[in-house]
Phi, psi and omega in degrees: 000136179283168172304138173283156195234143184200129162261131190236153148063035176085342170281138179266139183261117178281125190292137188269121176327111176168153187284156206260349169318340171234006190282135173240116200233132165244129183211165188233155154223143179222159162035079185074342192278161192224152165233162148237105174291160180310167175269158167096034178238114185286117169293108179243117198229141155240162177256106173279320191224118175061210182224197173200152189244122178252139173257105165230176183288349173287337197133194166265150190213141173248113182249138188248160195293130192099350189255164156227160179218145165232163177228128177328175178285333185271002185270012168009072147306116164261122167245142193237094176314148172277183177268030178218356194259168180231131198210131142262172187201156165225152187224129186238118156292172152350280180311310180298329188289324181304287193292350167299295217307305167331302199280033199046046177278142204290173164258137209253164202229158167268148178166195178191169188171203202240154176235133174283152202296329183288284179323324187286310175307287201302328159314287191329300178315309208275324180288324169304320174284330154278350177256020177266141182329129160079001175281163201250164178254029148291147192309322187292320175308309191288354192265348185286300159324293180297323174302301177275010156307310178280003171262007172262005183259007190299337195269013180265341194301325173287349179272320183306307170321334173297329193292146173284165179130158182258304171286142169303333184296318175307293208292332179282345160292302177285009171276312168319314186300298175293333169288341175288328173290345171276301189301332177292300183313318182290310198266026170222061188265000182262356181222156156304134180258127167273139193289357170286329174303291173321307172295310199280353176285323189252000180060052196225133151324154176301314183294322205269329193280318189315317191313289195295324169281359164280309190301290178292318186265322188091009158221143174309155158322290192314301171304331196275328169287311173320301178312312175285359160269343173266316177301329184279304150015278175302341186297292175322306206290322187296303233250302204253164163255035174291165187255149198320288216302312180320326192289311189314305158328312174275021174217026169093357194260127180282330219224092177321307151318334186269329177280334173304291168336281199298327189272347157313297195294305191282331197254337182096016183205176176280151164303335173262002153275318166339286174296337177283325195268341188268337187267324171265001162086031192258350187208156180225144182320159182276138180317148146279063224268145183301134181284147348272059184274117186257160160321132171289144176278150199275000000 
């Protein structure tokens, strides 16, 4: 286990030039600190206070207090905390993940979601244990923390059986690829994402990707993209003073009329009425379900 590294007050943690294969790295950022882990590591982050922005291969993400996010090994995330932000993370190399799997450890996937206060306290306690000076990277020592992280992904369990494949290993492989696509949609809520982009990301054909995505999540990639963009619009209406037309453009809608119709269908009111109701305390933004909670197929 490497020494825990922390970036604070505008510091940038640069990756130590060494192989990623057997790496176990605990990291933290706070108050405008930034970090970019070494390429080739699976990374998990949880926001304890404030918020952070993350740039990755899958796009741009905002992590708020009480939320977690995980990235695959080739995502190359770079995270920066805001002026009040505190975020902790764990990076695991391929051989470490393989050792955990051989020891009966759980499978981890890319994704994002929320974490309850009690679970957050438990996670921080386990994170401090593995990041303590002299801590070992033995799978037995890492397993409590990794198991707790996997527990935050329990919502994925209902989707895994819907993946094609005769073996559990094949289903896990397919689901992992679909999660990458789901993250790509989350990270590009400012534009229309083409099916061809998602198919290339998952190494599936466009037809097979669309079919499998709908089979597993209960909605098409196009429906998921539209829903996420409209949720992003609701966030912008709540958190910024952008004009309605600017919000529409920032969510990938070139036509204000099509945005108005789509927003009313999704949120039950016009964008201006939605903002006024929020400011008057009469409405709340659309809930942000723990990913990947999708609408069930009919």
